mmCIF file of C-alpha atoms in Angstrom:
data_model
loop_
_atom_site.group_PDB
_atom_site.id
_atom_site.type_symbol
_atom_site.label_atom_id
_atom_site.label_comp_id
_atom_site.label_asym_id
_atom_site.label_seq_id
_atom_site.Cartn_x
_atom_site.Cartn_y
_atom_site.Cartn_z
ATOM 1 C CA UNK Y 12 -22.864 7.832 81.804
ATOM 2 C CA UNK Y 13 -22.389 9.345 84.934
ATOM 3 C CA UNK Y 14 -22.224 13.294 83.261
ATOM 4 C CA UNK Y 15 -25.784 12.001 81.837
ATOM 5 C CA UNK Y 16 -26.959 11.004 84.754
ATOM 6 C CA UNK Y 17 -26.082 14.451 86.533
ATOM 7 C CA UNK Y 18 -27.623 16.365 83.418
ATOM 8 C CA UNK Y 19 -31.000 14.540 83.629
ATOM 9 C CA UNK Y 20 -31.190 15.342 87.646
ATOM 10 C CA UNK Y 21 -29.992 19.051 86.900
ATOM 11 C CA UNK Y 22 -33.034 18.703 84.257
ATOM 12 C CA UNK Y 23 -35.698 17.422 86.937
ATOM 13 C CA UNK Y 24 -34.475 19.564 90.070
ATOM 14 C CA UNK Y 25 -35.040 23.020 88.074
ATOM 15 C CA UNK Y 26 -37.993 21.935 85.671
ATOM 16 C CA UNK Y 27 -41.626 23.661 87.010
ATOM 17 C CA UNK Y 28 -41.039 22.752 90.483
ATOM 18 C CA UNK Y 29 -44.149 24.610 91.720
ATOM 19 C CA UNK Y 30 -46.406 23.397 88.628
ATOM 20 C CA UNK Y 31 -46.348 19.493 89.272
ATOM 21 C CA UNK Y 32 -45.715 17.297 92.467
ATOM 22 C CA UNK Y 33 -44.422 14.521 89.957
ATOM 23 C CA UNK Y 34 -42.118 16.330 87.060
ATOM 24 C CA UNK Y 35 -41.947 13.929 84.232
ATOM 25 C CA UNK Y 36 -39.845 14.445 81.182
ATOM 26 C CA UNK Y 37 -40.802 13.959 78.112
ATOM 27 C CA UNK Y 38 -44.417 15.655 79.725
ATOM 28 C CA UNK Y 39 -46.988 13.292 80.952
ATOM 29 C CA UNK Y 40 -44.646 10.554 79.699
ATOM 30 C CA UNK Y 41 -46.086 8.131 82.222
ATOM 31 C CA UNK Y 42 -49.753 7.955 81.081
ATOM 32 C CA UNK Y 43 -48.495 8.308 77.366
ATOM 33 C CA UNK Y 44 -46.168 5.334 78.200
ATOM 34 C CA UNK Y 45 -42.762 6.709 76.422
ATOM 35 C CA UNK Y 46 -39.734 5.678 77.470
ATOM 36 C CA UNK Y 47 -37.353 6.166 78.394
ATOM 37 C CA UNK Y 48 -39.503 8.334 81.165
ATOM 38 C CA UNK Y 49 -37.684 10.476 83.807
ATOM 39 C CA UNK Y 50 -39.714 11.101 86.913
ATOM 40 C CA UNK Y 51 -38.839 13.554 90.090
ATOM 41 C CA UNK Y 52 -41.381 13.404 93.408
ATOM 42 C CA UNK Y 53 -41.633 16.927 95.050
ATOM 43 C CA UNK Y 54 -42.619 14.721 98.033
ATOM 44 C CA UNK Y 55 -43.951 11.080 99.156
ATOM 45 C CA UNK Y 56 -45.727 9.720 95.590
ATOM 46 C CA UNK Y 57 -47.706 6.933 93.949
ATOM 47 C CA UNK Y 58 -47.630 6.398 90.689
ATOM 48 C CA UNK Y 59 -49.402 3.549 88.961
ATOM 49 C CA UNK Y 60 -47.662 1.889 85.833
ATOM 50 C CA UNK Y 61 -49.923 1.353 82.953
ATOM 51 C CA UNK Y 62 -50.864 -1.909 81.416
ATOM 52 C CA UNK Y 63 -47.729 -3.950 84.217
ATOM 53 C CA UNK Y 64 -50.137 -2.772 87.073
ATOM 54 C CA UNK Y 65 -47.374 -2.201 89.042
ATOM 55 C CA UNK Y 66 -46.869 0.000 91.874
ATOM 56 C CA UNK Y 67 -44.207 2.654 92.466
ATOM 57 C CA UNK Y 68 -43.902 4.605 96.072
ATOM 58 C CA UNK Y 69 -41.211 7.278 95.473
ATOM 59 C CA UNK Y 70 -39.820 9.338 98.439
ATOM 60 C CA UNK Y 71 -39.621 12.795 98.528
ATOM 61 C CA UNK Y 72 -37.081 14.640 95.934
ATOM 62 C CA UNK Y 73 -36.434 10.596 94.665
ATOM 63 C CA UNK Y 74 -35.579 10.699 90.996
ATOM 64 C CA UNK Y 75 -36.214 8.061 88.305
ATOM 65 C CA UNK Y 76 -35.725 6.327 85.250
ATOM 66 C CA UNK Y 77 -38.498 3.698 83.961
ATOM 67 C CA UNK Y 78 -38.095 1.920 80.820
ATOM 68 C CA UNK Y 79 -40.849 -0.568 79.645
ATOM 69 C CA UNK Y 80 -40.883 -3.140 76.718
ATOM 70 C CA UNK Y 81 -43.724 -5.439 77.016
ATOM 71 C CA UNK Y 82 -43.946 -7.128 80.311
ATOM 72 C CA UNK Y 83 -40.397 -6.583 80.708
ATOM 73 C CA UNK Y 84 -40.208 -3.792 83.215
ATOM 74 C CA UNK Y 85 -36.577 -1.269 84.115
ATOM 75 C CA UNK Y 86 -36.400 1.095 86.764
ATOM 76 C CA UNK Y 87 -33.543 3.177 87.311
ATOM 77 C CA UNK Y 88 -33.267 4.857 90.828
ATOM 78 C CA UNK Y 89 -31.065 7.933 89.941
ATOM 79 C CA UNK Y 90 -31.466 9.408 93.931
ATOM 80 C CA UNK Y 91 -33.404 9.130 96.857
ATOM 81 C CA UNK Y 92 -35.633 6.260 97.981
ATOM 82 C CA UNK Y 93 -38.530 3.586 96.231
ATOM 83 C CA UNK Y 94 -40.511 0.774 97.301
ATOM 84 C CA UNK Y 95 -41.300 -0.969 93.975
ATOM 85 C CA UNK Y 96 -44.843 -3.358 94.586
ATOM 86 C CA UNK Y 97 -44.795 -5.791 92.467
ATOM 87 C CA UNK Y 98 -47.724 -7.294 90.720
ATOM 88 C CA UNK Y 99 -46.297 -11.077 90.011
ATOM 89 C CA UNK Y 100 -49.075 -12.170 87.536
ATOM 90 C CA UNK Y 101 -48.489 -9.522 85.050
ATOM 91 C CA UNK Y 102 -44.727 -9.370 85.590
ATOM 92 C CA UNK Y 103 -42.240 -11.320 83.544
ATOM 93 C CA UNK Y 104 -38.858 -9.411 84.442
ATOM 94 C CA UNK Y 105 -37.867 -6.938 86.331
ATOM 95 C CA UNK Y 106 -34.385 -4.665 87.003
ATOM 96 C CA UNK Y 107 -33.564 -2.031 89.365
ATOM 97 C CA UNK Y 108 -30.351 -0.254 87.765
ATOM 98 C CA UNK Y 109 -29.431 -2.929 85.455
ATOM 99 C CA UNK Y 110 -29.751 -6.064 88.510
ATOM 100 C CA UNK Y 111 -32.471 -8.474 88.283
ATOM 101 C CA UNK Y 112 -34.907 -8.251 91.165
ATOM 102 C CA UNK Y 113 -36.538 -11.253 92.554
ATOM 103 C CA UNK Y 114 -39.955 -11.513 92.093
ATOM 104 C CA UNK Y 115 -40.986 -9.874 95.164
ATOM 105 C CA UNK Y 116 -42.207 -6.465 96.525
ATOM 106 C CA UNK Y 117 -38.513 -4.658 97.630
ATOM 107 C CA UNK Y 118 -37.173 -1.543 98.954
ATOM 108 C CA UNK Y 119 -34.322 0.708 97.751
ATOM 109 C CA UNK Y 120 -32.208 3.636 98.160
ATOM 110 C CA UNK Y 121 -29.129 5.339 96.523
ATOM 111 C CA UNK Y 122 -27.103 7.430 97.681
ATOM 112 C CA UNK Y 123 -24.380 8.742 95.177
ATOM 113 C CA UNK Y 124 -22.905 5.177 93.876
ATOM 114 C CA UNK Y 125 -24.104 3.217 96.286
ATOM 115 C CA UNK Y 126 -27.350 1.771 96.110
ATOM 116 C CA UNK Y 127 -29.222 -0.380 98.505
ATOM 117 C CA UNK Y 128 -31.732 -2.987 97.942
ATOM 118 C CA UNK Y 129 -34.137 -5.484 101.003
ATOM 119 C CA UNK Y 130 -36.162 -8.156 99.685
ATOM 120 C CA UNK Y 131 -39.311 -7.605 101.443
ATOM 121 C CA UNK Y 132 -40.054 -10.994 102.440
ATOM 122 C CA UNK Y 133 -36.551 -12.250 103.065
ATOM 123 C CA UNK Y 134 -35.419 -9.359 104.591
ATOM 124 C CA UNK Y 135 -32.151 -9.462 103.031
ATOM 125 C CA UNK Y 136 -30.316 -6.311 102.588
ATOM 126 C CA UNK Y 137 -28.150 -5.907 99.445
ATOM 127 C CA UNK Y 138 -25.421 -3.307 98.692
ATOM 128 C CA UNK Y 139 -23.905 -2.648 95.617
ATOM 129 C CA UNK Y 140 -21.271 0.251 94.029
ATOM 130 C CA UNK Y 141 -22.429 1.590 90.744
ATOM 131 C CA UNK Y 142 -19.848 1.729 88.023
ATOM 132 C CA UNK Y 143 -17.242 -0.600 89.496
ATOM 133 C CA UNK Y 144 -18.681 -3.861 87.719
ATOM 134 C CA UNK Y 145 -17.979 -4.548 83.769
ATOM 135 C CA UNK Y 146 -18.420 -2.194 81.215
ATOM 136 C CA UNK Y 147 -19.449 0.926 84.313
ATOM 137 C CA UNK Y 148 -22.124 -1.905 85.553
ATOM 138 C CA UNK Y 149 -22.137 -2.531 88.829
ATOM 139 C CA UNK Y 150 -20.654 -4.565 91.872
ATOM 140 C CA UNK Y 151 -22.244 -6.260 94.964
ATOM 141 C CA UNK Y 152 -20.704 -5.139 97.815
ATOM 142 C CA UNK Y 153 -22.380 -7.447 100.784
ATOM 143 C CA UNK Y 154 -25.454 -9.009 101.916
ATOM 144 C CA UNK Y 155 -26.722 -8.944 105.291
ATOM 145 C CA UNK Y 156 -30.272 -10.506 107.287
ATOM 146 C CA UNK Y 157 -30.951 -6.792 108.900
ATOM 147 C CA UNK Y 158 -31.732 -7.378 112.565
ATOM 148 C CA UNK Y 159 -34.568 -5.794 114.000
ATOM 149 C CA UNK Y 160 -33.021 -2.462 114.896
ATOM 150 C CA UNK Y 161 -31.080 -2.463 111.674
ATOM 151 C CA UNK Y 162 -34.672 -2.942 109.634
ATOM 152 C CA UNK Y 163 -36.403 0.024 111.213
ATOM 153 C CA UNK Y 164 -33.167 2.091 110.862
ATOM 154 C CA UNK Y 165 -33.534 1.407 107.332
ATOM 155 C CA UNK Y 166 -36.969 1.391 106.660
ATOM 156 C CA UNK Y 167 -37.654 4.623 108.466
ATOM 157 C CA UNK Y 168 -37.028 7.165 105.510
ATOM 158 C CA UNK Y 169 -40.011 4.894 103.742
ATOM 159 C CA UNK Y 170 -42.900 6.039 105.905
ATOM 160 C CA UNK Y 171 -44.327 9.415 106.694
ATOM 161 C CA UNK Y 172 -44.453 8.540 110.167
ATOM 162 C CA UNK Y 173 -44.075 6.265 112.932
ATOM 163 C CA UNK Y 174 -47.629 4.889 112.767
ATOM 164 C CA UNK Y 175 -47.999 3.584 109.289
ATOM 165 C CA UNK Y 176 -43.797 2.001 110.254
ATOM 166 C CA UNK Y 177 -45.368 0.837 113.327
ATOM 167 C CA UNK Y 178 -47.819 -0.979 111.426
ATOM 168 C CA UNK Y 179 -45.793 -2.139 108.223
ATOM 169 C CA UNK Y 180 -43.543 -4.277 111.009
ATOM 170 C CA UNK Y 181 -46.304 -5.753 113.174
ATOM 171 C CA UNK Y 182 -47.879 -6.877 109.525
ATOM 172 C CA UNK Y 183 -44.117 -8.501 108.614
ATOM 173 C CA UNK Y 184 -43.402 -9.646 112.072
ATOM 174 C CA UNK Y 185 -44.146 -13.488 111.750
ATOM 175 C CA UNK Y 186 -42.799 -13.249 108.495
ATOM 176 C CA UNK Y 187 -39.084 -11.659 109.608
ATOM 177 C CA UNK Y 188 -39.261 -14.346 113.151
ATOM 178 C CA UNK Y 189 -39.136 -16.633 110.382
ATOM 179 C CA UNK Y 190 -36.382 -15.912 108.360
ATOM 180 C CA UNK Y 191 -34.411 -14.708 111.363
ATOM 181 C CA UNK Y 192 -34.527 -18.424 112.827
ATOM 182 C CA UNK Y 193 -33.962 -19.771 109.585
ATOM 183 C CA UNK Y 194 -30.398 -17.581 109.185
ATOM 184 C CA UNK Y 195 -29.893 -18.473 112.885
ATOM 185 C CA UNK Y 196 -30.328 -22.109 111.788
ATOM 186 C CA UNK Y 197 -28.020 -21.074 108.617
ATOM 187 C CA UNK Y 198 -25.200 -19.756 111.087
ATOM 188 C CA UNK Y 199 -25.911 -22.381 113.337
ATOM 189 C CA UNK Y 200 -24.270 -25.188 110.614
ATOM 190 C CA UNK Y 201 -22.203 -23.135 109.475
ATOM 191 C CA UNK Y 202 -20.453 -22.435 112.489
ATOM 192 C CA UNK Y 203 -20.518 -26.210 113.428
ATOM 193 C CA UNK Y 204 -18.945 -27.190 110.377
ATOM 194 C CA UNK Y 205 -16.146 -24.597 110.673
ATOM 195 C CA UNK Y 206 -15.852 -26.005 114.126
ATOM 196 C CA UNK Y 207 -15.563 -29.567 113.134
ATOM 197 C CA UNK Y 208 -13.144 -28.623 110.168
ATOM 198 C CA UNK Y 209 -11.147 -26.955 112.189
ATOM 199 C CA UNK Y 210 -11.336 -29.849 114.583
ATOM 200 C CA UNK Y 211 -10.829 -32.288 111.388
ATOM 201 C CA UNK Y 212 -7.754 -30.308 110.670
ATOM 202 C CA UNK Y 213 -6.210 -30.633 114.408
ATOM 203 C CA UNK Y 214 -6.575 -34.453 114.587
ATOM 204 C CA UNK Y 215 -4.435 -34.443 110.508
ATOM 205 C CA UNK Y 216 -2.333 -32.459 112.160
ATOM 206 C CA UNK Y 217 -1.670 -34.499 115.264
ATOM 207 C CA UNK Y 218 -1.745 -37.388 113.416
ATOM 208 C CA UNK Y 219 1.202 -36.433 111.021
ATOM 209 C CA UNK Y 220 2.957 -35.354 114.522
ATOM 210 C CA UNK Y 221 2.630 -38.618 115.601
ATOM 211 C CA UNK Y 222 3.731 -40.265 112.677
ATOM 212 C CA UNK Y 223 6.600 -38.148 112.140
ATOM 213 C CA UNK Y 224 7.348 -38.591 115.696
ATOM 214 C CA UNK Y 225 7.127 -42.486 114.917
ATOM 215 C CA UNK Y 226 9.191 -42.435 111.993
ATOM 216 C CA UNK Y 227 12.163 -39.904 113.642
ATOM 217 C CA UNK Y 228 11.730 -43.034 116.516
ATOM 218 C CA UNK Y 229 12.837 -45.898 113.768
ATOM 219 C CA UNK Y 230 15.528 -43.763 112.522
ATOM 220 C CA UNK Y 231 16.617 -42.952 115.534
ATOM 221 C CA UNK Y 232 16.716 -47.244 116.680
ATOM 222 C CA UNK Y 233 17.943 -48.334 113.257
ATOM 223 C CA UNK Y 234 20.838 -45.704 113.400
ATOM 224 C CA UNK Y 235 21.503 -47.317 116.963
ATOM 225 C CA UNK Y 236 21.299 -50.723 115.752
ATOM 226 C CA UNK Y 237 23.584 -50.467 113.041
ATOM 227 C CA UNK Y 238 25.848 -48.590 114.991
ATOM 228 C CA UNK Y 239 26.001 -51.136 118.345
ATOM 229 C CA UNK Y 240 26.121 -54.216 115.484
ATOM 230 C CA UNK Y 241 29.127 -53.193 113.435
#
């Protein structure tokens, strides 16, 4: 799997370069709708999925698999970077790279075998090694709420400049002060019930102290009392 996947980007990286700003393979596969359709972007790139009406921003020199059947919708992100929009009325399914995607507009990037994936409205980050799961699947590595300063680090690569960044955050900013208290409120009981297990455990294990303390005590006056008695 991975030799094929090496042979279709050799394919798309030395295909009519000049000729197209989107190479597809099979030619004009896209519009004709066969699949499975390979797709390199000479540069930033729309493209506009028949019949799903979904929405597919590829980054420059970003490479791509689709597969469609019905209303069930695959994308496979060979290299580079894609924000997939999706259109949730006309979408029953959808998988980036053989995971199921929540039903919500997200961002990704891969980067040899790892590939990274933020839910656009709960700004979760998720990281996952290709070909370590079953069967050359995959594996999820972590999960992380990205900060502010790790979100822009991330989404940077996204946007042709700072302006239309700029304005992508301001339109998310309620939305991320949100889920950041939320995961603060998360932490929050988290951390208290760690706390009060940990406190939970240190009155058990004062208690047996004291008990075993109590019970070395009777020994201790029973062992006398037998003794001065004989």
């Amino acid at each position: 799997m991975k030799l094929m996947g090496l042979a279709l980007i050799s394919i798309l990286t030395t295909a009519h370069v000049a000729q197209a700003e989107v190479i597809q393979v099979p030619e004009d596969c896209l519009a004709l709708q066969s699949t499975p359709c390979l797709m390199r972007a000479s540069q930033n790139e729309l493209l506009k999925i028949p019949n799903s009406l979904q929405t597919l921003h590829l980054g420059p020199r970003s490479i791509i698999k689709i597969t469609q059947i019905d209303l069930q919708f695959e994308v496979e992100l060979l290299d580079g970077t894609l924000f997939f929009e999706q259109n949730l009325e006309k979408l029953k399914s959808a998988k980036l790279n053989g995971i199921t995607v929540p039903k919500v507009s997200f961002f990704a990037s891969r980067e040899g075998a790892r590939l990274k994936i933020l839910n656009s409205s709960k700004f979760l980050l998720s990281e996952y090694d290709l070909g370590l799961g079953r069967e050359g699947g995959h594996e999820l590595a972590k999960i992380d709420f990205l900060n502010k300063k790790d979100l822009i680090s991330y989404l940077a690569p996204f946007f042709a400049g700072k302006r239309s960044l700029v304005e992508y955050l301001k339109s998310h900013e309620a939305a991320w002060r949100r889920e950041f208290t939320a995961q603060n409120s998360t932490q929050t009981k988290v951390l208290r019930r760690s706390i009060a297990s940990v406190e939970e455990d240190e009155k058990q294990l004062l208690a047996r102290k004291i008990k075993e303390s109590q019970d070395i005590k009777k020994v201790r006056e029973t062992f006398f009392y037998r003794t001065f008695y004989r």
